[in-house]
Short mmCIF file of C-alpha atoms in Angstrom, two decimals:
data_model
loop_
_atom_site.label_atom_id
_atom_site.label_comp_id
_atom_site.label_asym_id
_atom_site.label_seq_id
_atom_site.Cartn_x
_atom_site.Cartn_y
_atom_site.Cartn_z
CA MET X 1 0.00 0.00 0.00
CA SER X 2 1.60 3.30 -1.09
CA SER X 3 1.78 6.36 1.13
CA ILE X 4 -0.31 8.24 -1.44
CA THR X 5 -3.10 5.66 -1.15
CA VAL X 6 -2.95 5.82 2.64
CA ARG X 7 -3.06 9.62 2.56
CA ASN X 8 -6.03 9.65 0.18
CA ARG X 9 -7.95 7.23 2.39
CA THR X 10 -7.06 9.30 5.44
CA ASP X 11 -8.29 12.49 3.73
CA LEU X 12 -11.57 10.79 2.78
CA LYS X 13 -11.97 9.37 6.27
CA ARG X 14 -11.63 12.91 7.68
CA SER X 15 -13.61 14.87 5.10
CA LEU X 16 -16.64 12.56 4.86
CA PRO X 17 -17.91 12.86 8.47
CA VAL X 18 -17.25 16.60 8.53
CA GLY X 19 -19.05 17.01 5.22
CA LEU X 20 -22.03 15.03 6.49
CA ILE X 21 -22.26 17.21 9.61
CA GLY X 22 -22.22 20.35 7.48
CA LEU X 23 -24.68 18.93 4.93
CA VAL X 24 -27.20 17.81 7.55
CA GLY X 25 -26.87 21.14 9.34
CA LEU X 26 -27.47 23.14 6.15
CA THR X 27 -30.43 20.92 5.18
CA LEU X 28 -32.14 21.32 8.55
CA ALA X 29 -31.41 25.05 8.54
CA GLY X 30 -32.86 25.37 5.04
CA LEU X 31 -36.07 23.61 6.06
CA ALA X 32 -36.42 25.78 9.16
CA PHE X 33 -35.79 29.00 7.21
CA GLN X 34 -38.25 27.93 4.51
CA TYR X 35 -40.95 27.49 7.12
CA LEU X 36 -40.19 30.85 8.76
CA ILE X 37 -40.27 32.67 5.43
CA THR X 38 -43.59 31.13 4.37
CA HIS X 39 -45.26 31.28 7.81
CA PRO X 40 -44.61 34.70 9.34
CA ASP X 41 -45.53 34.88 13.02
CA PRO X 42 -46.07 38.13 14.92
CA ALA X 43 -43.03 40.34 14.29
CA LEU X 44 -41.18 39.93 17.60
CA ARG X 45 -41.63 36.17 17.78
CA TRP X 46 -40.71 35.71 14.12
CA GLU X 47 -37.53 37.77 14.48
CA LEU X 48 -36.51 35.82 17.59
CA GLU X 49 -37.12 32.46 15.90
CA PHE X 50 -35.21 33.58 12.80
CA LEU X 51 -32.27 34.81 14.91
CA VAL X 52 -32.05 31.61 16.95
CA VAL X 53 -32.13 29.38 13.86
CA ALA X 54 -29.51 31.56 12.16
CA VAL X 55 -27.15 31.47 15.15
CA VAL X 56 -27.46 27.71 15.64
CA SER X 57 -27.01 27.05 11.91
CA ALA X 58 -23.94 29.28 11.68
CA THR X 59 -22.44 27.65 14.77
CA ILE X 60 -22.85 24.17 13.27
CA VAL X 61 -21.33 25.12 9.91
CA ILE X 62 -18.41 26.94 11.53
CA GLY X 63 -17.94 24.03 13.92
CA ALA X 64 -17.79 21.57 11.02
CA TRP X 65 -15.22 23.71 9.23
CA ARG X 66 -13.11 24.04 12.39
CA LEU X 67 -13.23 20.26 12.79
CA PHE X 68 -11.88 19.80 9.27
CA GLU X 69 -9.07 22.25 10.02
CA SER X 70 -8.30 20.57 13.37
CA THR X 71 -5.83 17.77 14.10
CA TYR X 72 -8.56 15.25 14.96
CA ASP X 73 -8.09 12.06 12.96
CA GLY X 74 -10.78 10.14 11.08
CA ASN X 75 -11.79 7.97 14.03
CA ASP X 76 -12.35 11.05 16.19
CA LEU X 77 -14.43 12.74 13.50
CA TRP X 78 -16.62 9.68 12.93
CA ALA X 79 -17.21 9.48 16.68
CA ILE X 80 -18.21 13.16 16.70
CA LEU X 81 -20.58 12.52 13.77
CA SER X 82 -22.16 9.66 15.73
CA TRP X 83 -22.82 11.94 18.70
CA SER X 84 -24.23 14.58 16.34
CA LEU X 85 -26.67 12.11 14.80
CA ALA X 86 -27.59 10.84 18.27
CA GLY X 87 -28.38 14.44 19.20
CA ILE X 88 -30.71 14.74 16.21
CA VAL X 89 -32.53 11.53 17.12
CA GLY X 90 -32.87 12.46 20.78
CA ALA X 91 -34.08 15.99 20.09
CA SER X 92 -36.51 14.76 17.42
CA LEU X 93 -38.01 12.27 19.86
CA LEU X 94 -38.37 15.07 22.38
CA GLY X 95 -40.06 17.21 19.72
CA ALA X 96 -42.43 14.36 18.88
CA GLY X 97 -43.27 14.06 22.56
CA LEU X 98 -44.02 17.77 22.78
CA TYR X 99 -46.27 17.53 19.72
CA ALA X 100 -48.10 14.55 21.23
CA HIS X 101 -48.60 16.60 24.39
CA GLN X 102 -50.06 19.42 22.28
CA LEU X 103 -52.55 17.01 20.75
CA ALA X 104 -53.48 15.54 24.10
CA GLU X 105 -54.03 18.98 25.65
CA GLN X 106 -55.68 20.30 22.47
CA VAL X 107 -53.38 23.31 22.38
CA ARG X 108 -51.21 24.59 19.56
CA VAL X 109 -47.89 26.02 20.66
CA ALA X 110 -45.88 25.30 17.51
CA ASP X 111 -46.42 23.89 14.04
CA PRO X 112 -45.33 20.21 14.04
CA ALA X 113 -43.09 20.59 10.97
CA PHE X 114 -41.19 23.57 12.37
CA LEU X 115 -41.07 21.97 15.82
CA LEU X 116 -39.37 18.83 14.50
CA GLU X 117 -37.05 20.74 12.14
CA SER X 118 -35.88 23.17 14.80
CA MET X 119 -35.53 20.47 17.47
CA ALA X 120 -33.46 18.34 15.10
CA LEU X 121 -31.26 21.36 14.33
CA PHE X 122 -30.73 22.11 18.02
CA GLY X 123 -30.07 18.42 18.66
CA LEU X 124 -27.38 18.42 15.97
CA GLY X 125 -25.72 21.41 17.60
CA LEU X 126 -25.82 19.84 21.07
CA GLY X 127 -24.60 16.47 19.79
CA LEU X 128 -21.75 18.14 17.93
CA ALA X 129 -20.68 20.06 21.03
CA PHE X 130 -20.90 16.95 23.22
CA GLY X 131 -18.95 14.86 20.71
CA ILE X 132 -16.13 17.40 20.61
CA HIS X 133 -16.13 17.51 24.41
CA GLN X 134 -15.88 13.72 24.60
CA ARG X 135 -12.94 13.57 22.20
CA SER X 136 -11.19 16.37 24.10
CA ARG X 137 -11.25 14.37 27.32
CA LEU X 138 -8.06 12.55 26.28
CA SER X 139 -6.11 15.80 26.31
CA ASP X 140 -7.75 16.82 29.59
CA GLY X 141 -6.90 13.43 31.07
CA PHE X 142 -3.26 13.86 30.12
CA GLU X 143 -3.22 17.29 31.73
CA ARG X 144 -4.68 15.97 35.00
CA ALA X 145 -2.28 13.04 35.06
CA PHE X 146 0.69 15.29 34.38
CA ALA X 147 -0.32 17.57 37.23
CA GLN X 148 -0.50 14.68 39.72
CA ALA X 149 1.76 11.76 38.83
CA PRO X 150 5.19 12.90 37.56
CA ALA X 151 7.94 14.14 39.84
CA ASN X 152 8.50 16.93 37.33
CA PRO X 153 5.07 17.88 35.96
CA ASP X 154 6.43 20.96 34.19
CA ALA X 155 8.71 18.82 32.03
CA VAL X 156 5.87 16.48 31.08
CA ARG X 157 3.53 19.38 30.39
CA THR X 158 6.23 20.85 28.15
CA LEU X 159 6.40 17.54 26.32
CA LEU X 160 2.63 17.60 25.84
CA SER X 161 2.82 21.05 24.27
CA LEU X 162 5.61 19.85 21.98
CA LEU X 163 3.61 16.80 20.91
CA GLY X 164 0.55 18.92 20.05
CA GLY X 165 -2.55 17.49 18.45
CA GLU X 166 -5.85 16.27 19.86
CA GLY X 167 -7.66 12.99 20.36
CA GLU X 168 -6.13 10.03 18.53
CA VAL X 169 -3.44 12.21 16.95
CA LEU X 170 -2.12 13.13 20.40
CA ARG X 171 -2.41 9.49 21.50
CA GLN X 172 -0.37 8.27 18.53
CA ARG X 173 2.34 10.89 18.99
CA TRP X 174 2.54 10.03 22.69
CA ASP X 175 2.75 6.27 22.01
CA ALA X 176 5.45 6.70 19.36
CA THR X 177 7.49 8.91 21.69
CA ALA X 178 7.10 6.45 24.55
CA ALA X 179 8.22 3.56 22.34
CA VAL X 180 11.43 5.39 21.43
CA ALA X 181 12.12 6.69 24.94
CA ALA X 182 11.64 3.22 26.44
CA THR X 183 14.78 1.83 24.76
CA SER X 184 18.06 1.81 26.68
CA THR X 185 19.71 4.17 24.18
CA ARG X 186 16.55 6.26 23.61
CA ALA X 187 16.97 5.49 19.91
CA VAL X 188 15.52 2.80 17.67
CA PRO X 189 15.72 1.81 13.99
CA ILE X 190 12.65 3.05 12.16
CA PRO X 191 11.61 -0.41 10.83
CA VAL X 192 11.79 -1.79 14.39
CA LEU X 193 9.65 1.10 15.66
CA VAL X 194 7.07 0.48 12.93
CA ASN X 195 6.91 -3.20 13.84
CA ARG X 196 6.56 -2.51 17.57
CA LEU X 197 3.82 0.06 17.15
CA ALA X 198 1.83 -2.15 14.78
CA ALA X 199 2.20 -5.20 17.04
CA ASP X 200 1.17 -3.44 20.27
CA GLU X 201 -2.59 -3.83 20.71
CA THR X 202 -2.75 -1.33 23.58
CA ASN X 203 -1.60 1.77 21.69
CA GLY X 204 -3.41 4.11 19.32
CA PHE X 205 -1.94 2.67 16.11
CA PRO X 206 -3.57 0.23 13.68
CA ASP X 207 -2.04 -3.24 13.28
CA ASP X 208 -1.09 -2.55 9.65
CA GLU X 209 2.64 -1.79 9.27
CA PRO X 210 2.36 0.18 5.98
CA VAL X 211 -0.31 2.40 7.57
CA VAL X 212 1.82 2.90 10.69
CA GLU X 213 4.84 3.75 8.54
CA ALA X 214 2.80 6.30 6.59
CA LEU X 215 1.52 7.92 9.81
CA LEU X 216 5.07 8.20 11.12
CA GLU X 217 6.56 9.58 7.91
CA GLU X 218 3.76 12.00 7.04
CA ASP X 219 2.84 13.40 10.45
CA ILE X 220 4.67 12.17 13.51
CA PHE X 221 8.31 12.36 12.41
CA PRO X 222 8.07 15.79 10.70
CA THR X 223 6.06 17.34 13.54
CA LEU X 224 8.08 15.93 16.43
CA ALA X 225 11.42 16.56 14.73
CA ARG X 226 10.39 20.17 14.10
CA ASN X 227 9.30 20.55 17.74
CA GLY X 228 12.48 19.03 19.16
CA VAL X 229 11.00 15.77 20.48
CA PHE X 230 12.63 13.47 17.89
CA ASP X 231 15.98 13.47 16.12
CA VAL X 232 15.34 11.61 12.87
CA ASP X 233 18.35 10.33 10.91
CA ALA X 234 16.76 9.33 7.62
CA ALA X 235 20.06 8.17 6.11
CA ALA X 236 20.76 5.77 8.97
CA GLY X 237 17.08 4.90 9.40
CA VAL X 238 17.13 5.70 13.13
CA VAL X 239 14.92 7.92 15.30
CA ALA X 240 16.07 9.15 18.73
CA TYR X 241 14.26 10.83 21.62
CA ALA X 242 15.37 14.46 22.04
CA GLY X 243 12.62 15.84 24.28
CA PRO X 244 12.77 16.87 27.95
CA PRO X 245 14.95 14.31 29.82
CA ALA X 246 12.82 14.68 32.95
CA ALA X 247 9.76 13.38 31.05
CA VAL X 248 11.37 10.04 30.13
CA ALA X 249 10.50 8.31 33.40
CA TYR X 250 6.82 9.12 32.99
CA LEU X 251 6.84 8.18 29.30
CA THR X 252 8.25 4.74 30.04
CA GLU X 253 5.84 4.11 32.92
CA SER X 254 2.61 5.20 31.14
#
């Protein structure tokens, strides 16, 4: 499998969930706006409804774009999409319950079409926000652990800032760094590193060596070498740990 093929699959895996979030958001917003335009309520109520729908719609679209520009990998983005869709389903069920209550009480608070469209839109926004929060917990967990466990939390926190990234990207950079730092010389041949990362079922890497190699060459090595965490000797085929020495003990214990 070539690195170009891996990169194309990675790009598709990232762009598809983000595109679906944006498409669903725009569709629901379009339906809500169509109803508002064709069913004008009293001025103040209509303006408030229009403003709320506009703000929520813009937030969803901007959020989807920010996700695409982020360092979240495909698995993170698919998980966020799942939470977004779950938000739509949950809010739609709530809207259906409210409509059933209207029928039972023989009152009319909102048109059923607009009620379901707007509730689904709000559910998408809430699900999107919750999904992002869930995927950010990994970074937060690292921060809490760094503040409590290491003898030198500042060194480990510095390492975290040098690793960068979010979600699975951060996990993979951390695991690769730990694998290099765990050796007695703090250096390892690149093919050996690829094999170890692919064989370890507890880390954030897939068990496919060509995919692992592509992740290292296209993201992890360039980023961590630029940030001073790795010293990559491409000619010799060796990568060495060059980050904060005080962080090594925590890397090898985690």
